[in-house]
mmCIF file of C-alpha atoms and ligand atoms in Angstrom:
data_model
loop_
_atom_site.group_PDB
_atom_site.id
_atom_site.type_symbol
_atom_site.label_atom_id
_atom_site.label_comp_id
_atom_site.label_asym_id
_atom_site.label_seq_id
_atom_site.Cartn_x
_atom_site.Cartn_y
_atom_site.Cartn_z
ATOM 1 C CA MET A 471 44.805 52.565 78.522
ATOM 2 C CA LYS A 472 42.686 55.643 78.655
ATOM 3 C CA LYS A 473 39.258 55.335 78.082
ATOM 4 C CA ARG A 474 37.404 57.229 75.186
ATOM 5 C CA VAL A 475 34.034 58.764 75.185
ATOM 6 C CA LEU A 476 31.798 59.293 72.072
ATOM 7 C CA VAL A 477 29.776 62.473 72.420
ATOM 8 C CA SER A 478 27.946 62.514 69.773
ATOM 9 C CA GLY A 479 26.920 66.495 69.014
ATOM 10 C CA GLY A 480 29.604 67.298 71.021
ATOM 11 C CA ALA A 481 29.928 70.936 69.158
ATOM 12 C CA GLY A 482 27.212 71.828 70.432
ATOM 13 C CA TYR A 483 25.796 74.003 73.304
ATOM 14 C CA ILE A 484 26.074 70.978 76.672
ATOM 15 C CA GLY A 485 28.604 68.684 74.624
ATOM 16 C CA SER A 486 31.220 71.094 74.245
ATOM 17 C CA HIS A 487 31.217 71.882 78.446
ATOM 18 C CA VAL A 488 30.693 67.703 78.536
ATOM 19 C CA THR A 489 33.953 67.515 75.978
ATOM 20 C CA VAL A 490 35.781 69.941 78.593
ATOM 21 C CA GLU A 491 35.108 68.391 81.880
ATOM 22 C CA LEU A 492 35.246 64.495 79.819
ATOM 23 C CA VAL A 493 38.797 66.237 78.996
ATOM 24 C CA ASN A 494 39.997 67.841 82.223
ATOM 25 C CA ALA A 495 39.163 64.562 84.096
ATOM 26 C CA GLY A 496 41.347 62.363 81.984
ATOM 27 C CA TYR A 497 38.637 60.751 79.370
ATOM 28 C CA ASP A 498 40.508 60.663 75.645
ATOM 29 C CA VAL A 499 37.448 62.522 73.889
ATOM 30 C CA LEU A 500 36.325 61.795 70.201
ATOM 31 C CA VAL A 501 33.395 64.517 69.085
ATOM 32 C CA ALA A 502 30.797 64.017 65.959
ATOM 33 C CA ASP A 503 28.497 66.480 64.823
ATOM 34 C CA ASN A 504 26.762 67.457 61.703
ATOM 35 C CA MET A 505 27.113 70.968 62.821
ATOM 36 C CA SER A 506 23.319 71.443 61.931
ATOM 37 C CA ASN A 507 22.637 73.219 65.002
ATOM 38 C CA CYS A 508 26.401 75.009 65.863
ATOM 39 C CA ASP A 509 29.512 76.150 64.452
ATOM 40 C CA MET A 510 33.221 75.542 65.102
ATOM 41 C CA THR A 511 33.201 78.783 68.002
ATOM 42 C CA CYS A 512 32.415 76.784 70.466
ATOM 43 C CA PHE A 513 34.775 72.970 69.627
ATOM 44 C CA GLU A 514 37.210 75.876 68.863
ATOM 45 C CA GLY A 515 36.451 77.230 72.849
ATOM 46 C CA VAL A 516 37.187 73.733 74.007
ATOM 47 C CA LYS A 517 40.388 73.814 72.558
ATOM 48 C CA LYS A 518 41.500 76.652 74.476
ATOM 49 C CA ILE A 519 39.990 75.810 77.315
ATOM 50 C CA THR A 520 41.440 71.997 77.750
ATOM 51 C CA GLY A 521 45.293 73.623 75.898
ATOM 52 C CA LYS A 522 44.585 70.479 73.782
ATOM 53 C CA ASP A 523 43.638 70.845 70.149
ATOM 54 C CA ASP A 524 44.169 67.141 69.013
ATOM 55 C CA ILE A 525 41.095 66.756 69.755
ATOM 56 C CA PRO A 526 39.690 63.941 67.380
ATOM 57 C CA PHE A 527 36.582 65.558 65.360
ATOM 58 C CA GLU A 528 34.808 63.613 62.986
ATOM 59 C CA CYS A 529 32.066 65.710 61.099
ATOM 60 C CA ILE A 530 28.827 63.474 60.830
ATOM 61 C CA ASP A 531 25.366 63.194 60.798
ATOM 62 C CA CYS A 532 23.926 60.013 63.156
ATOM 63 C CA CYS A 533 21.130 59.428 60.536
ATOM 64 C CA ASP A 534 23.981 57.841 58.586
ATOM 65 C CA ASP A 535 24.127 54.429 59.611
ATOM 66 C CA ALA A 536 27.467 54.177 57.428
ATOM 67 C CA ALA A 537 29.249 56.605 58.921
ATOM 68 C CA VAL A 538 28.515 55.840 62.298
ATOM 69 C CA GLN A 539 28.817 52.413 61.740
ATOM 70 C CA LYS A 540 32.885 54.012 60.377
ATOM 71 C CA LEU A 541 33.477 55.460 63.622
ATOM 72 C CA PHE A 542 33.323 52.524 65.714
ATOM 73 C CA SER A 543 35.391 50.658 63.332
ATOM 74 C CA ASP A 544 37.735 53.801 63.455
ATOM 75 C CA TYR A 545 38.325 54.185 67.056
ATOM 76 C CA ARG A 546 38.004 51.787 70.011
ATOM 77 C CA ILE A 547 35.043 53.618 72.057
ATOM 78 C CA ASP A 548 34.167 52.457 75.814
ATOM 79 C CA ALA A 549 31.434 54.957 76.079
ATOM 80 C CA VAL A 550 29.246 57.460 74.189
ATOM 81 C CA ILE A 551 26.923 60.415 75.350
ATOM 82 C CA HIS A 552 24.741 60.966 72.686
ATOM 83 C CA PHE A 553 23.609 64.528 72.134
ATOM 84 C CA ALA A 554 22.724 64.568 68.543
ATOM 85 C CA ALA A 555 19.080 65.777 68.079
ATOM 86 C CA TYR A 556 17.043 68.229 67.768
ATOM 87 C CA LYS A 557 15.941 70.133 70.550
ATOM 88 C CA ALA A 558 13.144 72.948 69.931
ATOM 89 C CA VAL A 559 9.738 72.069 71.077
ATOM 90 C CA GLY A 560 7.832 74.511 69.138
ATOM 91 C CA GLU A 561 9.728 73.906 65.603
ATOM 92 C CA SER A 562 8.786 69.904 66.915
ATOM 93 C CA VAL A 563 5.081 70.358 66.510
ATOM 94 C CA ALA A 564 4.666 72.433 63.745
ATOM 95 C CA GLU A 565 7.793 69.570 61.712
ATOM 96 C CA PRO A 566 7.090 66.162 63.982
ATOM 97 C CA VAL A 567 8.695 64.113 60.818
ATOM 98 C CA LYS A 568 11.472 66.374 60.973
ATOM 99 C CA TYR A 569 12.251 65.527 64.723
ATOM 100 C CA TYR A 570 10.986 61.807 64.844
ATOM 101 C CA ARG A 571 13.298 61.285 61.425
ATOM 102 C CA ASN A 572 16.399 62.648 63.204
ATOM 103 C CA ASN A 573 15.915 62.177 66.981
ATOM 104 C CA LEU A 574 14.817 58.390 66.989
ATOM 105 C CA ASP A 575 17.292 57.158 63.786
ATOM 106 C CA SER A 576 20.397 59.136 65.312
ATOM 107 C CA PHE A 577 20.576 57.197 68.414
ATOM 108 C CA LEU A 578 19.230 54.044 66.763
ATOM 109 C CA ASN A 579 22.405 54.165 64.379
ATOM 110 C CA ILE A 580 24.273 54.615 67.760
ATOM 111 C CA LEU A 581 23.179 51.554 69.594
ATOM 112 C CA GLU A 582 23.487 49.546 66.264
ATOM 113 C CA ALA A 583 27.315 50.618 65.771
ATOM 114 C CA SER A 584 27.867 49.726 69.767
ATOM 115 C CA LYS A 585 26.284 46.595 69.574
ATOM 116 C CA THR A 586 28.192 45.369 66.031
ATOM 117 C CA HIS A 587 31.021 46.505 67.736
ATOM 118 C CA GLY A 588 31.260 44.491 70.499
ATOM 119 C CA GLY A 589 28.638 46.550 72.683
ATOM 120 C CA CYS A 590 29.400 49.604 75.121
ATOM 121 C CA ASN A 591 28.224 52.196 77.677
ATOM 122 C CA VAL A 592 25.698 54.592 76.328
ATOM 123 C CA LEU A 593 24.706 57.842 78.188
ATOM 124 C CA PHE A 594 21.502 59.370 76.996
ATOM 125 C CA SER A 595 20.707 62.692 77.402
ATOM 126 C CA SER A 596 17.368 63.016 77.994
ATOM 127 C CA SER A 597 15.069 65.625 79.643
ATOM 128 C CA ALA A 598 12.935 66.759 82.238
ATOM 129 C CA THR A 599 9.955 67.126 79.422
ATOM 130 C CA VAL A 600 9.725 63.052 80.064
ATOM 131 C CA TYR A 601 7.346 63.630 82.852
ATOM 132 C CA GLY A 602 4.783 66.204 81.090
ATOM 133 C CA GLU A 603 2.155 67.965 82.485
ATOM 134 C CA THR A 604 3.109 66.765 86.380
ATOM 135 C CA ASP A 605 1.403 67.471 89.360
ATOM 136 C CA GLU A 606 3.867 65.502 91.762
ATOM 137 C CA LEU A 607 6.528 67.937 92.200
ATOM 138 C CA PRO A 608 9.453 67.487 93.340
ATOM 139 C CA VAL A 609 9.632 64.941 90.782
ATOM 140 C CA THR A 610 12.034 61.822 91.140
ATOM 141 C CA GLU A 611 13.080 59.469 89.246
ATOM 142 C CA ASN A 612 10.309 57.286 89.300
ATOM 143 C CA SER A 613 7.080 59.869 89.517
ATOM 144 C CA PRO A 614 4.724 58.912 86.011
ATOM 145 C CA ARG A 615 5.664 60.299 82.506
ATOM 146 C CA LYS A 616 2.380 61.734 81.640
ATOM 147 C CA PRO A 617 1.849 62.295 78.120
ATOM 148 C CA ALA A 618 4.671 64.276 76.481
ATOM 149 C CA THR A 619 3.515 67.641 75.372
ATOM 150 C CA SER A 620 5.614 67.754 72.106
ATOM 151 C CA PRO A 621 6.707 65.345 69.356
ATOM 152 C CA TYR A 622 9.934 66.695 70.823
ATOM 153 C CA GLY A 623 9.116 65.933 74.335
ATOM 154 C CA ASN A 624 8.237 62.425 72.926
ATOM 155 C CA THR A 625 11.167 61.432 71.143
ATOM 156 C CA LYS A 626 12.961 61.321 74.900
ATOM 157 C CA GLN A 627 10.419 59.189 76.108
ATOM 158 C CA ILE A 628 10.896 56.813 73.113
ATOM 159 C CA CYS A 629 14.735 56.930 73.383
ATOM 160 C CA GLU A 630 14.324 56.387 76.904
ATOM 161 C CA ASP A 631 12.383 53.382 76.495
ATOM 162 C CA ILE A 632 15.015 52.159 73.391
ATOM 163 C CA LEU A 633 17.825 52.467 75.092
ATOM 164 C CA ARG A 634 15.815 50.220 78.316
ATOM 165 C CA ASP A 635 15.185 47.247 75.606
ATOM 166 C CA VAL A 636 18.485 47.422 73.730
ATOM 167 C CA VAL A 637 20.219 46.971 77.416
ATOM 168 C CA LYS A 638 17.731 44.387 78.725
ATOM 169 C CA ALA A 639 18.391 42.261 75.155
ATOM 170 C CA SER A 640 22.113 42.901 75.539
ATOM 171 C CA ALA A 641 21.894 41.163 78.900
ATOM 172 C CA VAL A 642 22.172 37.732 77.284
ATOM 173 C CA TYR A 643 25.575 37.542 77.081
ATOM 174 C CA GLU A 644 27.990 36.619 79.909
ATOM 175 C CA PRO A 645 28.370 39.544 82.237
ATOM 176 C CA MET A 646 30.828 41.943 81.813
ATOM 177 C CA GLU A 647 33.790 42.384 83.547
ATOM 178 C CA GLN A 648 35.160 45.082 86.092
ATOM 179 C CA GLY A 649 34.562 47.776 83.558
ATOM 180 C CA ALA A 650 34.957 45.845 80.452
ATOM 181 C CA SER A 651 32.449 45.937 77.461
ATOM 182 C CA ARG A 652 33.131 44.094 74.885
ATOM 183 C CA ASN A 653 31.441 41.095 75.348
ATOM 184 C CA GLY A 654 28.087 42.860 73.234
ATOM 185 C CA GLN A 655 26.670 43.853 76.767
ATOM 186 C CA ILE A 656 25.726 47.369 76.873
ATOM 187 C CA LYS A 657 24.672 49.160 79.853
ATOM 188 C CA GLY A 658 22.548 52.910 80.034
ATOM 189 C CA ILE A 659 22.058 55.815 81.556
ATOM 190 C CA ALA A 660 19.276 58.347 81.047
ATOM 191 C CA LEU A 661 20.017 61.388 82.662
ATOM 192 C CA ARG A 662 16.760 63.660 82.822
ATOM 193 C CA TYR A 663 17.977 67.330 82.428
ATOM 194 C CA PHE A 664 15.964 70.592 83.487
ATOM 195 C CA ASN A 665 16.764 73.831 82.361
ATOM 196 C CA PRO A 666 20.627 73.880 81.666
ATOM 197 C CA ILE A 667 21.558 77.597 81.382
ATOM 198 C CA GLY A 668 24.779 79.277 81.830
ATOM 199 C CA ALA A 669 28.004 79.088 79.843
ATOM 200 C CA HIS A 670 31.724 78.389 80.760
ATOM 201 C CA PRO A 671 33.496 79.884 83.120
ATOM 202 C CA SER A 672 36.226 81.652 80.506
ATOM 203 C CA ALA A 673 33.240 82.680 78.328
ATOM 204 C CA LEU A 674 35.230 80.809 75.417
ATOM 205 C CA ILE A 675 31.798 78.170 75.015
ATOM 206 C CA GLY A 676 28.131 79.046 76.212
ATOM 207 C CA GLU A 677 24.630 78.757 74.321
ATOM 208 C CA LEU A 678 24.128 79.815 69.993
ATOM 209 C CA PRO A 679 20.520 79.761 69.387
ATOM 210 C CA ARG A 680 19.990 79.784 66.045
ATOM 211 C CA GLY A 681 17.592 82.367 65.056
ATOM 212 C CA VAL A 682 15.056 83.923 67.621
ATOM 213 C CA PRO A 683 16.155 82.239 70.972
ATOM 214 C CA ASN A 684 13.183 80.113 71.923
ATOM 215 C CA ASN A 685 14.735 79.687 75.661
ATOM 216 C CA LEU A 686 14.112 82.275 78.510
ATOM 217 C CA VAL A 687 18.237 83.202 79.185
ATOM 218 C CA PRO A 688 20.132 83.553 76.053
ATOM 219 C CA PHE A 689 16.854 85.512 74.806
ATOM 220 C CA ILE A 690 17.692 87.653 78.183
ATOM 221 C CA THR A 691 20.981 88.005 77.282
ATOM 222 C CA GLN A 692 19.797 88.864 73.526
ATOM 223 C CA THR A 693 17.695 91.589 75.531
ATOM 224 C CA ALA A 694 20.064 92.794 77.659
ATOM 225 C CA ILE A 695 22.807 93.401 74.550
ATOM 226 C CA GLY A 696 20.659 95.074 72.779
ATOM 227 C CA LYS A 697 19.785 92.495 69.722
ATOM 228 C CA ARG A 698 16.381 91.685 71.137
ATOM 229 C CA GLU A 699 13.976 94.763 71.876
ATOM 230 C CA CYS A 700 11.701 93.542 74.736
ATOM 231 C CA LEU A 701 11.450 89.814 76.814
ATOM 232 C CA SER A 702 8.418 88.660 76.927
ATOM 233 C CA ILE A 703 7.208 87.091 80.632
ATOM 234 C CA PHE A 704 4.653 83.755 78.729
ATOM 235 C CA GLY A 705 2.532 84.416 81.669
ATOM 236 C CA ASN A 706 2.485 86.383 85.113
ATOM 237 C CA ASP A 707 -1.533 84.649 86.112
ATOM 238 C CA TYR A 708 -0.275 81.452 86.885
ATOM 239 C CA PRO A 709 -0.983 80.276 90.585
ATOM 240 C CA THR A 710 2.320 80.493 91.427
ATOM 241 C CA PRO A 711 3.962 82.869 94.042
ATOM 242 C CA ASP A 712 4.806 85.533 91.725
ATOM 243 C CA GLY A 713 2.009 84.368 88.998
ATOM 244 C CA THR A 714 5.447 83.202 86.549
ATOM 245 C CA CYS A 715 5.982 79.998 85.711
ATOM 246 C CA LEU A 716 8.796 78.126 88.019
ATOM 247 C CA ARG A 717 11.502 75.925 86.779
ATOM 248 C CA ASP A 718 14.979 74.031 87.701
ATOM 249 C CA TYR A 719 17.579 76.309 86.394
ATOM 250 C CA ILE A 720 20.701 73.925 86.237
ATOM 251 C CA ASP A 721 24.225 75.297 85.761
ATOM 252 C CA VAL A 722 25.513 73.817 82.110
ATOM 253 C CA VAL A 723 29.036 73.539 84.145
ATOM 254 C CA ASP A 724 27.485 71.079 86.696
ATOM 255 C CA LEU A 725 25.286 69.571 84.423
ATOM 256 C CA ALA A 726 28.820 68.905 82.318
ATOM 257 C CA LYS A 727 29.962 67.538 86.024
ATOM 258 C CA ALA A 728 27.032 64.845 86.190
ATOM 259 C CA HIS A 729 28.052 63.423 82.678
ATOM 260 C CA VAL A 730 31.282 62.758 83.537
ATOM 261 C CA ALA A 731 30.137 60.814 86.742
ATOM 262 C CA ALA A 732 27.707 59.341 85.250
ATOM 263 C CA VAL A 733 30.638 58.098 82.830
ATOM 264 C CA ALA A 734 32.748 56.788 85.656
ATOM 265 C CA ARG A 735 29.598 55.014 86.745
ATOM 266 C CA MET A 736 29.447 52.908 84.227
ATOM 267 C CA LEU A 737 32.960 52.810 83.398
ATOM 268 C CA ASP A 738 34.533 51.438 86.600
ATOM 269 C CA GLY A 739 31.743 49.106 87.026
ATOM 270 C CA LYS A 740 29.522 50.981 89.731
ATOM 271 C CA MET A 741 26.185 50.653 88.492
ATOM 272 C CA LYS A 742 23.816 48.636 90.252
ATOM 273 C CA GLU A 743 20.927 48.456 87.139
ATOM 274 C CA SER A 744 22.093 47.763 83.846
ATOM 275 C CA TYR A 745 19.830 50.857 83.056
ATOM 276 C CA GLU A 746 19.798 53.656 85.402
ATOM 277 C CA ILE A 747 17.139 57.071 85.242
ATOM 278 C CA PHE A 748 19.205 60.016 86.788
ATOM 279 C CA ASN A 749 17.175 63.876 87.287
ATOM 280 C CA ILE A 750 20.088 66.070 87.291
ATOM 281 C CA GLY A 751 18.088 69.246 88.296
ATOM 282 C CA THR A 752 19.532 71.755 91.533
ATOM 283 C CA GLY A 753 15.869 70.938 93.335
ATOM 284 C CA ARG A 754 15.291 74.695 93.895
ATOM 285 C CA PRO A 755 12.345 76.328 91.848
ATOM 286 C CA VAL A 756 12.661 79.637 90.279
ATOM 287 C CA SER A 757 10.501 81.260 88.608
ATOM 288 C CA VAL A 758 11.061 83.420 85.250
ATOM 289 C CA SER A 759 10.219 86.961 87.016
ATOM 290 C CA GLU A 760 12.719 85.799 90.332
ATOM 291 C CA LEU A 761 15.216 84.806 87.553
ATOM 292 C CA VAL A 762 15.015 87.874 85.539
ATOM 293 C CA THR A 763 15.052 90.085 88.624
ATOM 294 C CA ALA A 764 18.461 87.798 89.908
ATOM 295 C CA PHE A 765 19.790 88.376 86.120
ATOM 296 C CA GLU A 766 19.312 92.413 86.568
ATOM 297 C CA LYS A 767 21.147 92.773 90.038
ATOM 298 C CA VAL A 768 23.909 91.077 89.722
ATOM 299 C CA ASN A 769 25.015 92.230 86.219
ATOM 300 C CA GLY A 770 23.932 95.920 87.303
ATOM 301 C CA LEU A 771 21.748 96.612 84.642
ATOM 302 C CA LYS A 772 18.302 97.025 83.692
ATOM 303 C CA LEU A 773 15.878 94.632 81.518
ATOM 304 C CA ASN A 774 13.497 95.664 79.431
ATOM 305 C CA TYR A 775 10.574 93.663 79.138
ATOM 306 C CA LYS A 776 7.078 92.996 79.574
ATOM 307 C CA TYR A 777 4.194 90.631 80.534
ATOM 308 C CA THR A 778 2.472 88.789 77.691
ATOM 309 C CA PRO A 779 -0.365 86.058 77.435
ATOM 310 C CA ARG A 780 0.973 82.500 78.058
ATOM 311 C CA ARG A 781 2.835 80.380 75.900
ATOM 312 C CA PRO A 782 0.651 77.461 74.851
ATOM 313 C CA GLY A 783 2.594 74.038 75.808
ATOM 314 C CA ASP A 784 4.119 75.545 79.118
ATOM 315 C CA VAL A 785 4.060 73.468 82.230
ATOM 316 C CA MET A 786 3.181 75.752 85.584
ATOM 317 C CA ALA A 787 6.262 74.405 87.193
ATOM 318 C CA ILE A 788 8.387 71.739 87.574
ATOM 319 C CA TRP A 789 11.549 70.910 89.527
ATOM 320 C CA ALA A 790 13.573 68.034 90.906
ATOM 321 C CA ASP A 791 13.932 66.363 93.562
ATOM 322 C CA PRO A 792 17.915 65.124 92.749
ATOM 323 C CA SER A 793 18.974 63.133 95.908
ATOM 324 C CA LEU A 794 19.167 59.948 93.813
ATOM 325 C CA ALA A 795 22.043 61.663 91.778
ATOM 326 C CA ASN A 796 23.347 63.427 94.314
ATOM 327 C CA GLU A 797 23.923 59.944 96.682
ATOM 328 C CA GLU A 798 24.614 57.466 93.862
ATOM 329 C CA LEU A 799 26.841 60.035 91.316
ATOM 330 C CA GLY A 800 28.049 61.519 94.013
ATOM 331 C CA TRP A 801 27.076 64.906 92.083
ATOM 332 C CA THR A 802 25.410 68.037 93.218
ATOM 333 C CA ALA A 803 24.471 71.414 91.574
ATOM 334 C CA GLU A 804 27.235 73.942 92.810
ATOM 335 C CA ARG A 805 27.084 76.409 91.632
ATOM 336 C CA THR A 806 24.576 80.074 92.323
ATOM 337 C CA VAL A 807 21.878 80.715 89.683
ATOM 338 C CA GLU A 808 23.384 84.556 90.677
ATOM 339 C CA GLU A 809 26.816 82.843 89.202
ATOM 340 C CA THR A 810 25.304 81.061 86.171
ATOM 341 C CA LEU A 811 23.445 84.182 85.195
ATOM 342 C CA ALA A 812 26.941 86.446 85.345
ATOM 343 C CA SER A 813 28.302 83.428 83.025
ATOM 344 C CA ALA A 814 25.671 83.682 80.692
ATOM 345 C CA TRP A 815 26.317 87.567 80.324
ATOM 346 C CA ALA A 816 29.841 87.234 80.027
ATOM 347 C CA TRP A 817 29.245 84.912 77.055
ATOM 348 C CA GLU A 818 26.700 87.171 75.785
ATOM 349 C CA LYS A 819 29.009 90.032 75.791
ATOM 350 C CA HIS A 820 32.433 87.535 74.326
ATOM 351 C CA LEU A 821 30.126 86.979 71.992
ATOM 352 C CA ALA A 822 29.317 90.652 70.501
ATOM 353 C CA GLU A 823 33.085 91.259 70.448
ATOM 354 C CA ASN A 824 34.649 88.296 68.995
ATOM 355 C CA ARG A 825 31.621 87.464 66.205
HETATM 356 C C1 LIG B 1752 11.278 78.273 80.655
HETATM 357 C C2 LIG B 1752 10.580 79.714 80.865
HETATM 358 C C3 LIG B 1752 9.252 79.686 79.898
HETATM 359 C C4 LIG B 1752 11.501 82.415 76.825
HETATM 360 C C5 LIG B 1752 12.355 73.551 77.478
HETATM 361 C C6 LIG B 1752 12.042 71.965 76.718
HETATM 362 C C7 LIG B 1752 13.526 71.305 77.980
HETATM 363 C C8 LIG B 1752 14.599 72.254 77.533
HETATM 364 C C9 LIG B 1752 14.850 73.154 77.556
HETATM 365 C C10 LIG B 1752 16.240 71.617 75.347
HETATM 366 C C11 LIG B 1752 8.861 79.348 80.769
HETATM 367 C C12 LIG B 1752 9.368 81.397 79.876
HETATM 368 C C13 LIG B 1752 10.758 81.438 77.913
HETATM 369 C C14 LIG B 1752 10.690 83.486 76.768
HETATM 370 C C15 LIG B 1752 9.481 83.410 78.491
HETATM 371 N N1 LIG B 1752 15.003 71.879 76.402
HETATM 372 N N2 LIG B 1752 10.124 82.150 78.742
HETATM 373 N N3 LIG B 1752 10.179 84.159 77.697
HETATM 374 O O1 LIG B 1752 9.969 75.452 78.044
HETATM 375 O O2 LIG B 1752 10.996 75.106 80.241
HETATM 376 O O3 LIG B 1752 12.410 73.374 77.866
HETATM 377 O O4 LIG B 1752 13.512 74.419 77.547
HETATM 378 O O5 LIG B 1752 16.997 72.448 75.982
HETATM 379 O O6 LIG B 1752 13.409 70.475 77.491
HETATM 380 O O7 LIG B 1752 11.162 71.595 77.116
HETATM 381 O O8 LIG B 1752 12.215 76.482 78.217
HETATM 382 O O9 LIG B 1752 13.403 78.397 78.533
HETATM 383 O O10 LIG B 1752 12.111 77.284 76.747
HETATM 384 O O11 LIG B 1752 11.091 78.041 78.875
HETATM 385 O O12 LIG B 1752 8.882 83.968 79.507
HETATM 386 O O13 LIG B 1752 11.085 84.641 75.863
HETATM 387 O O14 LIG B 1752 10.851 80.545 80.448
HETATM 388 O O15 LIG B 1752 7.407 80.435 79.855
HETATM 389 O O16 LIG B 1752 8.357 79.883 82.087
HETATM 390 P P1 LIG B 1752 11.327 74.893 79.406
HETATM 391 P P2 LIG B 1752 12.414 77.969 78.260
#
């Protein structure tokens, strides 16, 4: 029988790309989303890309524990990928209660429902932000988690610890048979993404930031299309080769494929520990200036930008050592930053023509 994966927040940017790759890999997928940070554009795009228009969609808020419990009663769920969370760093500083309430309650409800329905495998969408201001570069999964630089980042640290503790507590039951997950045991994987960017090559799904984009690449593409006047590059006085910040920009399709590899690891009983963590990055640091230059070059355009003071809360540099994911998940980032920036631009042009 085909295994079913629940993708909470599955109508969003990363969730929709993961849904495509899960369907392509032969899984049944159930998408749950409260549509607070997206519309149906990407879910409709998923159906066009996969050719499957019967992917079940449940419009629920994962903070509603009765709704989450009902989801687990109505569907047999073999694994959950939990994306449903708020993720704007700046907003989390201004509204911490909103972030702790939403990001923690939604995950606790998923874990509680999994437990009361016999246990299942849980994949948590974490972030490199859990490393905080680290000076140990590249970061490995054993690099220390410094104090989070925002409530958003802290919710990611806390949810990792919750998953770790829930997995440990559930391990008291009899050992899980190969791939089964109905003896109450919960196994967990946390994927720590670095900077997801780009869009599906079909240009039918991509990032849909609401209002003024916080993140670099959607601000670049919106500037290039004329929706924004000018890109501000936040600081060119850092002690880096060109003075701008360094990041590990991971293509969203590569990132989605890492999720499929992690789900397979859990469902095929290949995990070595009941709770595992993987960095999902390219291992290649790229500066803001390099990214802007690459975007101009690959898309044959000139971007309007200026240098402005540093953005509070930014870390100067962070990039991954992805060797554990490469070895254990058999996954490696494949798309070049140029291909990814071309896909981001194609998506922005698709939006301009179709919305
Ligand atoms: C990247 C670089 C900015 C915008 C955060 C979260 C992370 C993940 C991605 C959710 C920085 C610079 C940006 C702009 C700029 N979370 N920049 N002008 O801050 O590395 O990571 O978002 O998705 O968990 O921590 O990403 O894209 O905001 O910034 O110069 O208009 O681009 O200073 O150096 P960040 P980002």
